Amino acid sequence: MLPDEMQAVLKIMRAGDINVVAIHQHMTHDQPHYLFMHYWGKGNAQELAKTIRKALDASRRTS
């Protein structure tokens, strides 16, 4: 995700009971600057997938 997308994605993930365990970068001086998120979800696979879809959609709206 891009830095400007992070807060929206985090809110969606937390609302869907998906735990974010790390946010970091892999590259330096990259343009655009991407952040990577590690997460953990437990429960109904369809509900978890819906949350991930919402997070992906939120990141696309702000890029």
Short mmCIF file of C-alpha atoms in Angstrom, two decimals:
data_model
loop_
_atom_site.label_atom_id
_atom_site.label_comp_id
_atom_site.label_asym_id
_atom_site.label_seq_id
_atom_site.Cartn_x
_atom_site.Cartn_y
_atom_site.Cartn_z
CA MET A 1 0.00 0.00 0.00
CA LEU A 2 1.02 3.60 -0.36
CA PRO A 3 1.57 5.66 2.81
CA ASP A 4 -1.60 7.71 2.21
CA GLU A 5 -3.63 4.48 2.06
CA MET A 6 -2.38 3.01 5.31
CA GLN A 7 -4.91 4.44 7.80
CA ALA A 8 -7.94 3.42 5.74
CA VAL A 9 -6.58 -0.08 5.22
CA LEU A 10 -5.73 -0.46 8.93
CA LYS A 11 -9.24 0.59 9.99
CA ILE A 12 -10.84 -1.91 7.64
CA MET A 13 -8.56 -4.75 8.74
CA ARG A 14 -9.20 -4.06 12.43
CA ALA A 15 -12.95 -3.79 11.89
CA GLY A 16 -12.85 -7.22 10.21
CA ASP A 17 -11.03 -8.80 13.19
CA ILE A 18 -7.79 -9.18 11.25
CA ASN A 19 -4.72 -8.46 13.36
CA VAL A 20 -1.96 -6.41 11.77
CA VAL A 21 1.36 -7.70 13.06
CA ALA A 22 3.86 -5.62 11.05
CA ILE A 23 4.08 -2.70 8.64
CA HIS A 24 7.43 -2.16 6.96
CA GLN A 25 9.23 -1.43 3.72
CA HIS A 26 11.42 -3.64 1.56
CA MET A 27 13.01 -1.03 -0.67
CA THR A 28 14.70 2.30 -0.19
CA HIS A 29 14.27 5.30 -2.47
CA ASP A 30 11.39 3.64 -4.29
CA GLN A 31 8.86 5.79 -6.14
CA PRO A 32 6.07 5.41 -5.42
CA HIS A 33 6.95 4.40 -1.88
CA TYR A 34 5.23 1.12 -0.94
CA LEU A 35 4.58 -0.22 2.56
CA PHE A 36 4.04 -3.90 3.26
CA MET A 37 1.64 -5.29 5.84
CA HIS A 38 1.73 -8.64 7.59
CA TYR A 39 -1.53 -9.75 9.13
CA TRP A 40 -3.20 -12.64 10.85
CA GLY A 41 -6.85 -13.56 10.63
CA LYS A 42 -8.70 -16.45 12.18
CA GLY A 43 -12.28 -17.39 11.53
CA ASN A 44 -14.64 -17.87 8.63
CA ALA A 45 -12.62 -17.77 5.40
CA GLN A 46 -15.37 -16.02 3.43
CA GLU A 47 -15.66 -13.23 6.00
CA LEU A 48 -11.88 -12.80 6.15
CA ALA A 49 -11.76 -12.65 2.33
CA LYS A 50 -14.47 -9.95 2.31
CA THR A 51 -12.37 -7.86 4.68
CA ILE A 52 -9.27 -8.26 2.50
CA ARG A 53 -11.32 -7.25 -0.56
CA LYS A 54 -12.52 -4.11 1.24
CA ALA A 55 -8.93 -3.24 2.18
CA LEU A 56 -7.77 -3.73 -1.41
CA ASP A 57 -10.61 -1.58 -2.68
CA ALA A 58 -9.74 1.16 -0.17
CA SER A 59 -6.13 1.19 -1.32
CA ARG A 60 -7.17 1.53 -4.96
CA ARG A 61 -9.44 4.50 -4.21
CA THR A 62 -6.63 6.60 -2.81
CA SER A 63 -3.87 5.76 -5.30
#
